[in-house]
mmCIF file of N, CA and C in Angstrom:
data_model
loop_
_atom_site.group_PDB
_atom_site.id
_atom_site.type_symbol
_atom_site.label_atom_id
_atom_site.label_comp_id
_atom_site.label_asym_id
_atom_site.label_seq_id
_atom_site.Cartn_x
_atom_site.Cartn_y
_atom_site.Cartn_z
ATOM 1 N N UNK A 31 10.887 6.241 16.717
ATOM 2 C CA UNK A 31 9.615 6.334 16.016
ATOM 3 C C UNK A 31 9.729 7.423 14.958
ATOM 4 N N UNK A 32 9.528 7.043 13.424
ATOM 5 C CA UNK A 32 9.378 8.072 12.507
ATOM 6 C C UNK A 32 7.752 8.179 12.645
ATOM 7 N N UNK A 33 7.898 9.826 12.089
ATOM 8 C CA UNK A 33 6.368 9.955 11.972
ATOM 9 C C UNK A 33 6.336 10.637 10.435
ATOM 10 N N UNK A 34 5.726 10.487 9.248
ATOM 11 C CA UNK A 34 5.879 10.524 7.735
ATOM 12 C C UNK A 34 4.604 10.901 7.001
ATOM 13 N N UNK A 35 4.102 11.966 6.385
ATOM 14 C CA UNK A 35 2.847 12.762 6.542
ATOM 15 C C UNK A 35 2.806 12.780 4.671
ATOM 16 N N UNK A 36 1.642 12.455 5.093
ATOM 17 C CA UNK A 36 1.643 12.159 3.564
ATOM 18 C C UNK A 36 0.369 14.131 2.957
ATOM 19 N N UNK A 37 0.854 14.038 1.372
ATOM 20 C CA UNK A 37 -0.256 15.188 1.473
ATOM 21 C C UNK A 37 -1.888 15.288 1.428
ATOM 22 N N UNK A 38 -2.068 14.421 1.827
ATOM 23 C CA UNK A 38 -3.507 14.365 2.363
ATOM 24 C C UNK A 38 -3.540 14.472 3.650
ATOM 25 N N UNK A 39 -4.931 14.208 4.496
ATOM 26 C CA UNK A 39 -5.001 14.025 6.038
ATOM 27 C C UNK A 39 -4.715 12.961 6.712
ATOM 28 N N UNK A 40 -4.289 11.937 6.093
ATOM 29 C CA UNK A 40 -4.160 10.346 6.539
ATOM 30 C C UNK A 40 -2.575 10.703 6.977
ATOM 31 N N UNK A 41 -2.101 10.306 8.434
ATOM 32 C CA UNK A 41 -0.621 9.961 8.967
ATOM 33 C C UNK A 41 -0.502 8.756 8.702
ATOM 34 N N UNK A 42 1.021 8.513 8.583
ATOM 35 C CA UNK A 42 1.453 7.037 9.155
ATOM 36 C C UNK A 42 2.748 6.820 9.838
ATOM 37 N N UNK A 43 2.277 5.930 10.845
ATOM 38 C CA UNK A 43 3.741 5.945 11.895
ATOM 39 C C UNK A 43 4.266 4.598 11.643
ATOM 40 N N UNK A 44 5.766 5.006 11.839
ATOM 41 C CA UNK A 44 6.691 3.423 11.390
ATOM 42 C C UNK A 44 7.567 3.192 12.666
ATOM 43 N N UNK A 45 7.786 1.960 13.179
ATOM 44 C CA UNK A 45 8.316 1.680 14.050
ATOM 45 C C UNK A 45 10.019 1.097 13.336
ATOM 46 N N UNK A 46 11.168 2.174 13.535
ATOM 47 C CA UNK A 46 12.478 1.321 12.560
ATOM 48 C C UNK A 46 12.645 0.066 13.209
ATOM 49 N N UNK A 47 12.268 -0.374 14.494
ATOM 50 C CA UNK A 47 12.783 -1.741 14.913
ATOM 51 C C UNK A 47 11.951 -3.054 14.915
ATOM 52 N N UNK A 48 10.539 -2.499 14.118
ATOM 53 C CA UNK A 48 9.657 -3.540 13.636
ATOM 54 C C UNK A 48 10.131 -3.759 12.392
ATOM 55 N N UNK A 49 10.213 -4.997 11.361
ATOM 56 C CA UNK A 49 10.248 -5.156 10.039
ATOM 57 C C UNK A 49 8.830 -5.100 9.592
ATOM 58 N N UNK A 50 8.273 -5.196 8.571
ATOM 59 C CA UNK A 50 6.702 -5.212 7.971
ATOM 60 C C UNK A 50 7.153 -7.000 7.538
ATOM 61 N N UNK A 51 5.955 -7.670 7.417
ATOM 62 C CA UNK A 51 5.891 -9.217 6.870
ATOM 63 C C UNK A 51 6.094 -9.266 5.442
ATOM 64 N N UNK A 52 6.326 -9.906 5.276
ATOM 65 C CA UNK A 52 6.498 -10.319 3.573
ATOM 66 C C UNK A 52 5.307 -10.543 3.344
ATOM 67 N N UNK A 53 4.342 -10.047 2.741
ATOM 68 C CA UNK A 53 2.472 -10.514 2.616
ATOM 69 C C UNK A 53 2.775 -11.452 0.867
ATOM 70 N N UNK A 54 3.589 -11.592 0.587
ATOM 71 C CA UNK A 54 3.818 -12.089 -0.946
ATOM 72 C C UNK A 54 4.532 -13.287 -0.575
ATOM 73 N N UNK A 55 5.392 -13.218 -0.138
ATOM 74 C CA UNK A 55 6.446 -14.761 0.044
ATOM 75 C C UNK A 55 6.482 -16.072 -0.180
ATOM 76 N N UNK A 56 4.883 -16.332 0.217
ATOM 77 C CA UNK A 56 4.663 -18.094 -0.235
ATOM 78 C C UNK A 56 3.566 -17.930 -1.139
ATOM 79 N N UNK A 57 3.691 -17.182 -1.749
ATOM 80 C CA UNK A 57 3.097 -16.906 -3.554
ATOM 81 C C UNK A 57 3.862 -17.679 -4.828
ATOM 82 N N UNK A 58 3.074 -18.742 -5.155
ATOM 83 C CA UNK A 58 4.041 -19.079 -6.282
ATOM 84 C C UNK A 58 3.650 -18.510 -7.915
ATOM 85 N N UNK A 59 2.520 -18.160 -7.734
ATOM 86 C CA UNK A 59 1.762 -17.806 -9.381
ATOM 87 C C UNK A 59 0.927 -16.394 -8.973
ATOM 88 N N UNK A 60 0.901 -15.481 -9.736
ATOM 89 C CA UNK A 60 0.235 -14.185 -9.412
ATOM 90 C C UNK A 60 -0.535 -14.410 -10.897
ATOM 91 N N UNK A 61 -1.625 -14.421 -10.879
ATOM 92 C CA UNK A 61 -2.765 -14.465 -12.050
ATOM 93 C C UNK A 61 -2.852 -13.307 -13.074
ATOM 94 N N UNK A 62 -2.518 -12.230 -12.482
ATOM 95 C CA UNK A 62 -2.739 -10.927 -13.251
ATOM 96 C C UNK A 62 -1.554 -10.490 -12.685
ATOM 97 N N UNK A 63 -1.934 -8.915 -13.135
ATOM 98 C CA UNK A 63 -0.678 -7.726 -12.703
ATOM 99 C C UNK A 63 -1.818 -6.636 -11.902
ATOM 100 N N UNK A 64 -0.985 -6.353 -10.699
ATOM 101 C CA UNK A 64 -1.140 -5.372 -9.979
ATOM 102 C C UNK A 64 -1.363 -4.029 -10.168
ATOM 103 N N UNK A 65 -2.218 -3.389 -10.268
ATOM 104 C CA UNK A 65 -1.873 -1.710 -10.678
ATOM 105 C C UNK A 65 -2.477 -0.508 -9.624
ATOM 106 N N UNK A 66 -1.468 0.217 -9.208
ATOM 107 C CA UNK A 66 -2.322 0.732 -8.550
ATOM 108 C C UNK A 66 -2.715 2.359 -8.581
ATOM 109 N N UNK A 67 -3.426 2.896 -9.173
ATOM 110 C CA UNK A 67 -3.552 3.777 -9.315
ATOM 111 C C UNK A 67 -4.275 4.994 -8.194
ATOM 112 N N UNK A 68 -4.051 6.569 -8.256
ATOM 113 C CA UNK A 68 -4.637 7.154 -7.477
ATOM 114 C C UNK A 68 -5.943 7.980 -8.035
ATOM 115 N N UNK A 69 -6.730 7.774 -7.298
ATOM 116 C CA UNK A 69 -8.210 9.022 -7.894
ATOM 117 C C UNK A 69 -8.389 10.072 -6.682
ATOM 118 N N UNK A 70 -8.658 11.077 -7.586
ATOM 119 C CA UNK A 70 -9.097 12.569 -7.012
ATOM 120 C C UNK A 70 -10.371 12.092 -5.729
ATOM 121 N N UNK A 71 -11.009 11.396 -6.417
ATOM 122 C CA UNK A 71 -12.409 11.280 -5.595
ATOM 123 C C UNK A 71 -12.558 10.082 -4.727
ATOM 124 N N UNK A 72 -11.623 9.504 -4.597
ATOM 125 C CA UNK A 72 -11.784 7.912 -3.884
ATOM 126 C C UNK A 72 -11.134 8.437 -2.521
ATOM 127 N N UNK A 73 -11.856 7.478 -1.424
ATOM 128 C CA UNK A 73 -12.145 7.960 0.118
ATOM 129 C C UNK A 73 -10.547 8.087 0.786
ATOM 130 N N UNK A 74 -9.588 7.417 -0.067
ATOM 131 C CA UNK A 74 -8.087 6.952 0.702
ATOM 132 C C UNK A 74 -7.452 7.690 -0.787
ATOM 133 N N UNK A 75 -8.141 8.118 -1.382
ATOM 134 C CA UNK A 75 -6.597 8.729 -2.823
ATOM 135 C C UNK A 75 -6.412 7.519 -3.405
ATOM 136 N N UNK A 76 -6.463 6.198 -3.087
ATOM 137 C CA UNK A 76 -5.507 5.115 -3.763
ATOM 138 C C UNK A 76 -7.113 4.155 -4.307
ATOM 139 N N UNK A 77 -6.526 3.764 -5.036
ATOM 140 C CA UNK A 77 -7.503 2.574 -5.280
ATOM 141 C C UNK A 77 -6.491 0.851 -5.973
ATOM 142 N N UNK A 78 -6.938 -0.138 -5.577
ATOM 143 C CA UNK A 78 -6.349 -0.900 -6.263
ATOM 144 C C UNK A 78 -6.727 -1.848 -6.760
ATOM 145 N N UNK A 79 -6.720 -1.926 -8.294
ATOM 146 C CA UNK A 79 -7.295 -2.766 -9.263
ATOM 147 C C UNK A 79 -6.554 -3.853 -9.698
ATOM 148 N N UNK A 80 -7.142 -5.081 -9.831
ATOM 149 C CA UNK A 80 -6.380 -6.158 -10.537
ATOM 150 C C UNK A 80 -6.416 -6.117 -11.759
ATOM 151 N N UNK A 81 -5.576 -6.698 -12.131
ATOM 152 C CA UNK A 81 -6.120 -7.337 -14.177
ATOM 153 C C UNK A 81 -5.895 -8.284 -14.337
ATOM 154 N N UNK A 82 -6.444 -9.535 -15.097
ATOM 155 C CA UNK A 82 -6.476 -10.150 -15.084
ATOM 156 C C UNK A 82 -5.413 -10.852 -16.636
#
């Protein structure tokens, strides 16, 4: 078990003998582009916006 600390208060733990899923894989067309930017004031630091 890694444990990986990000600099905020949010942890996250990774299991090395789990893989993560491919959440993209049987995607054939992506409409826009992905961006993801971070804000000072948003509840997680991250926010993520599409474009179209």
């Amino acid at each position: 078990m890694v444990e990986a600390r990000s600099e905020n208060a949010l942890e996250r733990r990774v299991n090395l003998s789990e893989q993560a899923a491919n959440a993209v894989a049987g995607l054939r067309y992506l409409g826009g582009q992905v961006v993801v930017e971070t804000a000072q004031h948003s509840e997680f630091g991250e926010r993520l916006v599409s474009q179209s």
